[in-house]
Amino acid sequence: MINKFIGIGHLTRDPESKSFSSSTKCSFGLAINNTKDDVLFLDIEAWNRVAENCTEYLLKGSCVYVEGKLKLNKWEDKNG
């Protein structure tokens, strides 16, 4: 099975960095406009050197090219 994602969009928030004992993680939101009224919102995670670069060079509103794998998470709110 192939799981490859490529997208271009704008950051919806400044990157947040977290350091662990052997790695670094950076998280940010990405908005991709399919049409004027259709926007796809994604949560992005980058690790290690890529995470360090994202934290250093990106800000909310930055236009970025993202390439990676998709991971789908499901959850329920308190209303079901």
PDB file of N, CA and C in Angstrom:
ATOM      1  N   MET A   1       0.836  -1.173   0.000  1.00  0.00           N
ATOM      2  CA  MET A   1       0.000   0.000   0.000  1.00  0.00           C
ATOM      3  C   MET A   1       0.886   1.243   0.000  1.00  0.00           C
ATOM      4  N   ILE A   2       0.491   2.234  -0.768  1.00  0.00           N
ATOM      5  CA  ILE A   2       1.235   3.492  -0.834  1.00  0.00           C
ATOM      6  C   ILE A   2       0.490   4.541  -0.010  1.00  0.00           C
ATOM      7  N   ASN A   3       1.220   5.255   0.822  1.00  0.00           N
ATOM      8  CA  ASN A   3       0.646   6.321   1.629  1.00  0.00           C
ATOM      9  C   ASN A   3       1.551   7.532   1.480  1.00  0.00           C
ATOM     10  N   LYS A   4       1.258   8.377   0.498  1.00  0.00           N
ATOM     11  CA  LYS A   4       2.067   9.563   0.251  1.00  0.00           C
ATOM     12  C   LYS A   4       1.146  10.758   0.075  1.00  0.00           C
ATOM     13  N   PHE A   5       1.471  11.842   0.762  1.00  0.00           N
ATOM     14  CA  PHE A   5       0.691  13.073   0.694  1.00  0.00           C
ATOM     15  C   PHE A   5       1.591  14.214   0.238  1.00  0.00           C
ATOM     16  N   ILE A   6       1.064  15.039  -0.669  1.00  0.00           N
ATOM     17  CA  ILE A   6       1.751  16.249  -1.104  1.00  0.00           C
ATOM     18  C   ILE A   6       0.721  17.372  -1.095  1.00  0.00           C
ATOM     19  N   GLY A   7       1.053  18.484  -0.449  1.00  0.00           N
ATOM     20  CA  GLY A   7       0.123  19.603  -0.394  1.00  0.00           C
ATOM     21  C   GLY A   7       0.836  20.927  -0.227  1.00  0.00           C
ATOM     22  N   ILE A   8       0.168  21.992  -0.668  1.00  0.00           N
ATOM     23  CA  ILE A   8       0.669  23.351  -0.495  1.00  0.00           C
ATOM     24  C   ILE A   8      -0.426  24.148   0.196  1.00  0.00           C
ATOM     25  N   GLY A   9      -0.054  24.826   1.283  1.00  0.00           N
ATOM     26  CA  GLY A   9      -1.042  25.596   2.024  1.00  0.00           C
ATOM     27  C   GLY A   9      -0.372  26.616   2.923  1.00  0.00           C
ATOM     28  N   HIS A  10      -1.160  27.200   3.811  1.00  0.00           N
ATOM     29  CA  HIS A  10      -0.676  28.237   4.731  1.00  0.00           C
ATOM     30  C   HIS A  10      -0.836  27.772   6.171  1.00  0.00           C
ATOM     31  N   LEU A  11       0.146  28.121   7.005  1.00  0.00           N
ATOM     32  CA  LEU A  11       0.081  27.772   8.426  1.00  0.00           C
ATOM     33  C   LEU A  11      -1.048  28.540   9.101  1.00  0.00           C
ATOM     34  N   THR A  12      -1.814  27.838   9.933  1.00  0.00           N
ATOM     35  CA  THR A  12      -2.916  28.467  10.659  1.00  0.00           C
ATOM     36  C   THR A  12      -2.494  28.916  12.049  1.00  0.00           C
ATOM     37  N   ARG A  13      -1.322  28.497  12.492  1.00  0.00           N
ATOM     38  CA  ARG A  13      -0.774  28.923  13.785  1.00  0.00           C
ATOM     39  C   ARG A  13       0.748  28.783  13.742  1.00  0.00           C
ATOM     40  N   ASP A  14       1.413  29.486  14.652  1.00  0.00           N
ATOM     41  CA  ASP A  14       2.870  29.372  14.745  1.00  0.00           C
ATOM     42  C   ASP A  14       3.260  27.947  15.137  1.00  0.00           C
ATOM     43  N   PRO A  15       4.383  27.443  14.622  1.00  0.00           N
ATOM     44  CA  PRO A  15       4.852  26.111  14.996  1.00  0.00           C
ATOM     45  C   PRO A  15       5.170  26.024  16.495  1.00  0.00           C
ATOM     46  N   GLU A  16       4.805  24.905  17.103  1.00  0.00           N
ATOM     47  CA  GLU A  16       5.110  24.640  18.508  1.00  0.00           C
ATOM     48  C   GLU A  16       6.120  23.501  18.571  1.00  0.00           C
ATOM     49  N   SER A  17       7.227  23.727  19.258  1.00  0.00           N
ATOM     50  CA  SER A  17       8.305  22.746  19.327  1.00  0.00           C
ATOM     51  C   SER A  17       8.359  22.094  20.701  1.00  0.00           C
ATOM     52  N   LYS A  18       8.620  20.778  20.704  1.00  0.00           N
ATOM     53  CA  LYS A  18       8.825  20.038  21.952  1.00  0.00           C
ATOM     54  C   LYS A  18      10.080  19.191  21.797  1.00  0.00           C
ATOM     55  N   SER A  19      10.912  19.187  22.824  1.00  0.00           N
ATOM     56  CA  SER A  19      12.131  18.381  22.796  1.00  0.00           C
ATOM     57  C   SER A  19      11.970  17.177  23.707  1.00  0.00           C
ATOM     58  N   PHE A  20      12.440  16.042  23.222  1.00  0.00           N
ATOM     59  CA  PHE A  20      12.453  14.808  23.988  1.00  0.00           C
ATOM     60  C   PHE A  20      13.900  14.399  24.187  1.00  0.00           C
ATOM     61  N   SER A  21      14.149  13.307  24.859  1.00  0.00           N
ATOM     62  CA  SER A  21      15.524  12.909  25.165  1.00  0.00           C
ATOM     63  C   SER A  21      16.370  12.691  23.906  1.00  0.00           C
ATOM     64  N   SER A  22      15.765  12.110  22.860  1.00  0.00           N
ATOM     65  CA  SER A  22      16.570  11.825  21.671  1.00  0.00           C
ATOM     66  C   SER A  22      16.010  12.428  20.388  1.00  0.00           C
ATOM     67  N   SER A  23      14.956  13.253  20.477  1.00  0.00           N
ATOM     68  CA  SER A  23      14.382  13.819  19.265  1.00  0.00           C
ATOM     69  C   SER A  23      13.638  15.121  19.565  1.00  0.00           C
ATOM     70  N   THR A  24      13.247  15.795  18.502  1.00  0.00           N
ATOM     71  CA  THR A  24      12.500  17.042  18.581  1.00  0.00           C
ATOM     72  C   THR A  24      11.273  16.920  17.689  1.00  0.00           C
ATOM     73  N   LYS A  25      10.132  17.441  18.161  1.00  0.00           N
ATOM     74  CA  LYS A  25       8.894  17.415  17.389  1.00  0.00           C
ATOM     75  C   LYS A  25       8.366  18.841  17.234  1.00  0.00           C
ATOM     76  N   CYS A  26       7.880  19.154  16.057  1.00  0.00           N
ATOM     77  CA  CYS A  26       7.263  20.451  15.792  1.00  0.00           C
ATOM     78  C   CYS A  26       5.857  20.200  15.243  1.00  0.00           C
ATOM     79  N   SER A  27       4.862  20.907  15.778  1.00  0.00           N
ATOM     80  CA  SER A  27       3.477  20.771  15.332  1.00  0.00           C
ATOM     81  C   SER A  27       2.946  22.113  14.863  1.00  0.00           C
ATOM     82  N   PHE A  28       2.127  22.076  13.812  1.00  0.00           N
ATOM     83  CA  PHE A  28       1.456  23.280  13.341  1.00  0.00           C
ATOM     84  C   PHE A  28       0.232  22.894  12.528  1.00  0.00           C
ATOM     85  N   GLY A  29      -0.661  23.846  12.339  1.00  0.00           N
ATOM     86  CA  GLY A  29      -1.848  23.626  11.529  1.00  0.00           C
ATOM     87  C   GLY A  29      -1.621  24.123  10.114  1.00  0.00           C
ATOM     88  N   LEU A  30      -2.259  23.459   9.162  1.00  0.00           N
ATOM     89  CA  LEU A  30      -2.110  23.812   7.758  1.00  0.00           C
ATOM     90  C   LEU A  30      -3.490  23.907   7.121  1.00  0.00           C
ATOM     91  N   ALA A  31      -3.741  24.963   6.361  1.00  0.00           N
ATOM     92  CA  ALA A  31      -4.987  25.133   5.617  1.00  0.00           C
ATOM     93  C   ALA A  31      -4.682  25.066   4.132  1.00  0.00           C
ATOM     94  N   ILE A  32      -5.390  24.181   3.432  1.00  0.00           N
ATOM     95  CA  ILE A  32      -5.217  24.024   1.991  1.00  0.00           C
ATOM     96  C   ILE A  32      -6.536  24.376   1.324  1.00  0.00           C
ATOM     97  N   ASN A  33      -6.522  25.373   0.449  1.00  0.00           N
ATOM     98  CA  ASN A  33      -7.733  25.792  -0.267  1.00  0.00           C
ATOM     99  C   ASN A  33      -7.912  24.937  -1.513  1.00  0.00           C
ATOM    100  N   ASN A  34      -9.001  24.150  -1.550  1.00  0.00           N
ATOM    101  CA  ASN A  34      -9.352  23.417  -2.763  1.00  0.00           C
ATOM    102  C   ASN A  34     -10.106  24.338  -3.717  1.00  0.00           C
ATOM    103  N   THR A  35     -11.062  25.072  -3.177  1.00  0.00           N
ATOM    104  CA  THR A  35     -11.782  26.114  -3.897  1.00  0.00           C
ATOM    105  C   THR A  35     -11.933  27.279  -2.927  1.00  0.00           C
ATOM    106  N   LYS A  36     -12.602  28.330  -3.362  1.00  0.00           N
ATOM    107  CA  LYS A  36     -12.780  29.491  -2.485  1.00  0.00           C
ATOM    108  C   LYS A  36     -13.564  29.121  -1.222  1.00  0.00           C
ATOM    109  N   ASP A  37     -14.520  28.198  -1.333  1.00  0.00           N
ATOM    110  CA  ASP A  37     -15.372  27.822  -0.204  1.00  0.00           C
ATOM    111  C   ASP A  37     -15.002  26.483   0.423  1.00  0.00           C
ATOM    112  N   ASP A  38     -14.053  25.770  -0.137  1.00  0.00           N
ATOM    113  CA  ASP A  38     -13.690  24.439   0.361  1.00  0.00           C
ATOM    114  C   ASP A  38     -12.245  24.455   0.857  1.00  0.00           C
ATOM    115  N   VAL A  39     -12.074  24.404   2.181  1.00  0.00           N
ATOM    116  CA  VAL A  39     -10.742  24.455   2.786  1.00  0.00           C
ATOM    117  C   VAL A  39     -10.510  23.187   3.594  1.00  0.00           C
ATOM    118  N   LEU A  40      -9.350  22.573   3.418  1.00  0.00           N
ATOM    119  CA  LEU A  40      -8.956  21.385   4.162  1.00  0.00           C
ATOM    120  C   LEU A  40      -7.991  21.813   5.262  1.00  0.00           C
ATOM    121  N   PHE A  41      -8.323  21.485   6.517  1.00  0.00           N
ATOM    122  CA  PHE A  41      -7.467  21.822   7.654  1.00  0.00           C
ATOM    123  C   PHE A  41      -6.778  20.553   8.142  1.00  0.00           C
ATOM    124  N   LEU A  42      -5.453  20.610   8.283  1.00  0.00           N
ATOM    125  CA  LEU A  42      -4.661  19.462   8.711  1.00  0.00           C
ATOM    126  C   LEU A  42      -3.776  19.835   9.888  1.00  0.00           C
ATOM    127  N   ASP A  43      -3.522  18.870  10.767  1.00  0.00           N
ATOM    128  CA  ASP A  43      -2.523  19.017  11.819  1.00  0.00           C
ATOM    129  C   ASP A  43      -1.262  18.322  11.341  1.00  0.00           C
ATOM    130  N   ILE A  44      -0.152  19.040  11.320  1.00  0.00           N
ATOM    131  CA  ILE A  44       1.113  18.538  10.784  1.00  0.00           C
ATOM    132  C   ILE A  44       2.112  18.331  11.919  1.00  0.00           C
ATOM    133  N   GLU A  45       2.863  17.230  11.847  1.00  0.00           N
ATOM    134  CA  GLU A  45       3.972  16.969  12.768  1.00  0.00           C
ATOM    135  C   GLU A  45       5.241  16.770  11.951  1.00  0.00           C
ATOM    136  N   ALA A  46       6.303  17.427  12.358  1.00  0.00           N
ATOM    137  CA  ALA A  46       7.623  17.232  11.762  1.00  0.00           C
ATOM    138  C   ALA A  46       8.573  16.812  12.877  1.00  0.00           C
ATOM    139  N   TRP A  47       9.580  16.034  12.546  1.00  0.00           N
ATOM    140  CA  TRP A  47      10.488  15.488  13.557  1.00  0.00           C
ATOM    141  C   TRP A  47      11.941  15.818  13.252  1.00  0.00           C
ATOM    142  N   ASN A  48      12.722  15.885  14.299  1.00  0.00           N
ATOM    143  CA  ASN A  48      14.181  16.034  14.275  1.00  0.00           C
ATOM    144  C   ASN A  48      14.632  17.270  13.490  1.00  0.00           C
ATOM    145  N   ARG A  49      15.493  17.137  12.497  1.00  0.00           N
ATOM    146  CA  ARG A  49      16.068  18.299  11.809  1.00  0.00           C
ATOM    147  C   ARG A  49      14.991  19.103  11.076  1.00  0.00           C
ATOM    148  N   VAL A  50      14.021  18.415  10.479  1.00  0.00           N
ATOM    149  CA  VAL A  50      12.931  19.121   9.797  1.00  0.00           C
ATOM    150  C   VAL A  50      12.137  19.939  10.814  1.00  0.00           C
ATOM    151  N   ALA A  51      11.921  19.390  11.996  1.00  0.00           N
ATOM    152  CA  ALA A  51      11.211  20.112  13.066  1.00  0.00           C
ATOM    153  C   ALA A  51      11.979  21.358  13.478  1.00  0.00           C
ATOM    154  N   GLU A  52      13.283  21.247  13.601  1.00  0.00           N
ATOM    155  CA  GLU A  52      14.107  22.408  13.967  1.00  0.00           C
ATOM    156  C   GLU A  52      14.019  23.504  12.903  1.00  0.00           C
ATOM    157  N   ASN A  53      14.049  23.125  11.632  1.00  0.00           N
ATOM    158  CA  ASN A  53      13.928  24.099  10.543  1.00  0.00           C
ATOM    159  C   ASN A  53      12.557  24.767  10.535  1.00  0.00           C
ATOM    160  N   CYS A  54      11.505  23.994  10.761  1.00  0.00           N
ATOM    161  CA  CYS A  54      10.154  24.556  10.801  1.00  0.00           C
ATOM    162  C   CYS A  54      10.030  25.584  11.921  1.00  0.00           C
ATOM    163  N   THR A  55      10.544  25.247  13.105  1.00  0.00           N
ATOM    164  CA  THR A  55      10.472  26.152  14.247  1.00  0.00           C
ATOM    165  C   THR A  55      11.239  27.441  13.970  1.00  0.00           C
ATOM    166  N   GLU A  56      12.372  27.324  13.301  1.00  0.00           N
ATOM    167  CA  GLU A  56      13.221  28.488  13.062  1.00  0.00           C
ATOM    168  C   GLU A  56      12.706  29.406  11.956  1.00  0.00           C
ATOM    169  N   TYR A  57      12.149  28.836  10.885  1.00  0.00           N
ATOM    170  CA  TYR A  57      11.865  29.635   9.701  1.00  0.00           C
ATOM    171  C   TYR A  57      10.388  29.896   9.417  1.00  0.00           C
ATOM    172  N   LEU A  58       9.453  29.192  10.058  1.00  0.00           N
ATOM    173  CA  LEU A  58       8.041  29.344   9.724  1.00  0.00           C
ATOM    174  C   LEU A  58       7.277  30.140  10.774  1.00  0.00           C
ATOM    175  N   LEU A  59       6.274  30.860  10.320  1.00  0.00           N
ATOM    176  CA  LEU A  59       5.363  31.622  11.174  1.00  0.00           C
ATOM    177  C   LEU A  59       3.940  31.420  10.663  1.00  0.00           C
ATOM    178  N   LYS A  60       2.964  31.786  11.481  1.00  0.00           N
ATOM    179  CA  LYS A  60       1.566  31.742  11.063  1.00  0.00           C
ATOM    180  C   LYS A  60       1.417  32.521   9.762  1.00  0.00           C
ATOM    181  N   GLY A  61       0.738  31.917   8.782  1.00  0.00           N
ATOM    182  CA  GLY A  61       0.537  32.557   7.483  1.00  0.00           C
ATOM    183  C   GLY A  61       1.552  32.166   6.433  1.00  0.00           C
ATOM    184  N   SER A  62       2.658  31.539   6.836  1.00  0.00           N
ATOM    185  CA  SER A  62       3.683  31.126   5.866  1.00  0.00           C
ATOM    186  C   SER A  62       3.099  30.117   4.882  1.00  0.00           C
ATOM    187  N   CYS A  63       3.468  30.260   3.622  1.00  0.00           N
ATOM    188  CA  CYS A  63       3.076  29.300   2.599  1.00  0.00           C
ATOM    189  C   CYS A  63       4.123  28.192   2.574  1.00  0.00           C
ATOM    190  N   VAL A  64       3.666  26.939   2.666  1.00  0.00           N
ATOM    191  CA  VAL A  64       4.603  25.814   2.720  1.00  0.00           C
ATOM    192  C   VAL A  64       4.174  24.685   1.782  1.00  0.00           C
ATOM    193  N   TYR A  65       5.152  23.932   1.352  1.00  0.00           N
ATOM    194  CA  TYR A  65       4.977  22.694   0.605  1.00  0.00           C
ATOM    195  C   TYR A  65       5.220  21.572   1.596  1.00  0.00           C
ATOM    196  N   VAL A  66       4.266  20.646   1.715  1.00  0.00           N
ATOM    197  CA  VAL A  66       4.384  19.548   2.672  1.00  0.00           C
ATOM    198  C   VAL A  66       4.337  18.229   1.912  1.00  0.00           C
ATOM    199  N   GLU A  67       5.270  17.342   2.251  1.00  0.00           N
ATOM    200  CA  GLU A  67       5.299  16.010   1.667  1.00  0.00           C
ATOM    201  C   GLU A  67       5.510  15.011   2.785  1.00  0.00           C
ATOM    202  N   GLY A  68       4.675  13.980   2.838  1.00  0.00           N
ATOM    203  CA  GLY A  68       4.821  12.992   3.903  1.00  0.00           C
ATOM    204  C   GLY A  68       3.749  11.930   3.833  1.00  0.00           C
ATOM    205  N   LYS A  69       3.454  11.315   4.986  1.00  0.00           N
ATOM    206  CA  LYS A  69       2.447  10.258   5.096  1.00  0.00           C
ATOM    207  C   LYS A  69       1.230  10.790   5.840  1.00  0.00           C
ATOM    208  N   LEU A  70       0.057  10.256   5.496  1.00  0.00           N
ATOM    209  CA  LEU A  70      -1.170  10.606   6.203  1.00  0.00           C
ATOM    210  C   LEU A  70      -1.422   9.609   7.322  1.00  0.00           C
ATOM    211  N   LYS A  71      -1.894  10.117   8.459  1.00  0.00           N
ATOM    212  CA  LYS A  71      -2.305   9.285   9.578  1.00  0.00           C
ATOM    213  C   LYS A  71      -3.661   9.808  10.033  1.00  0.00           C
ATOM    214  N   LEU A  72      -4.661   8.952  10.040  1.00  0.00           N
ATOM    215  CA  LEU A  72      -6.016   9.354  10.388  1.00  0.00           C
ATOM    216  C   LEU A  72      -6.293   9.034  11.849  1.00  0.00           C
ATOM    217  N   ASN A  73      -6.716  10.050  12.599  1.00  0.00           N
ATOM    218  CA  ASN A  73      -7.116   9.870  13.994  1.00  0.00           C
ATOM    219  C   ASN A  73      -8.598  10.176  14.112  1.00  0.00           C
ATOM    220  N   LYS A  74      -9.309   9.369  14.888  1.00  0.00           N
ATOM    221  CA  LYS A  74     -10.726   9.603  15.132  1.00  0.00           C
ATOM    222  C   LYS A  74     -10.929   9.793  16.615  1.00  0.00           C
ATOM    223  N   TRP A  75     -11.891  10.664  16.953  1.00  0.00           N
ATOM    224  CA  TRP A  75     -12.223  10.872  18.351  1.00  0.00           C
ATOM    225  C   TRP A  75     -13.662  11.319  18.447  1.00  0.00           C
ATOM    226  N   GLU A  76     -14.205  11.236  19.644  1.00  0.00           N
ATOM    227  CA  GLU A  76     -15.556  11.694  19.910  1.00  0.00           C
ATOM    228  C   GLU A  76     -15.527  12.802  20.938  1.00  0.00           C
ATOM    229  N   ASP A  77     -16.336  13.827  20.694  1.00  0.00           N
ATOM    230  CA  ASP A  77     -16.445  14.878  21.708  1.00  0.00           C
ATOM    231  C   ASP A  77     -17.431  14.444  22.788  1.00  0.00           C
ATOM    232  N   LYS A  78     -17.635  15.279  23.787  1.00  0.00           N
ATOM    233  CA  LYS A  78     -18.488  14.892  24.906  1.00  0.00           C
ATOM    234  C   LYS A  78     -19.958  14.746  24.507  1.00  0.00           C
ATOM    235  N   ASN A  79     -20.328  15.244  23.321  1.00  0.00           N
ATOM    236  CA  ASN A  79     -21.695  15.098  22.820  1.00  0.00           C
ATOM    237  C   ASN A  79     -21.874  13.873  21.927  1.00  0.00           C
ATOM    238  N   GLY A  80     -20.807  13.094  21.763  1.00  0.00           N
ATOM    239  CA  GLY A  80     -20.887  11.873  20.964  1.00  0.00           C
ATOM    240  C   GLY A  80     -20.529  12.103  19.528  1.00  0.00           C
TER     241      GLY A  80
END
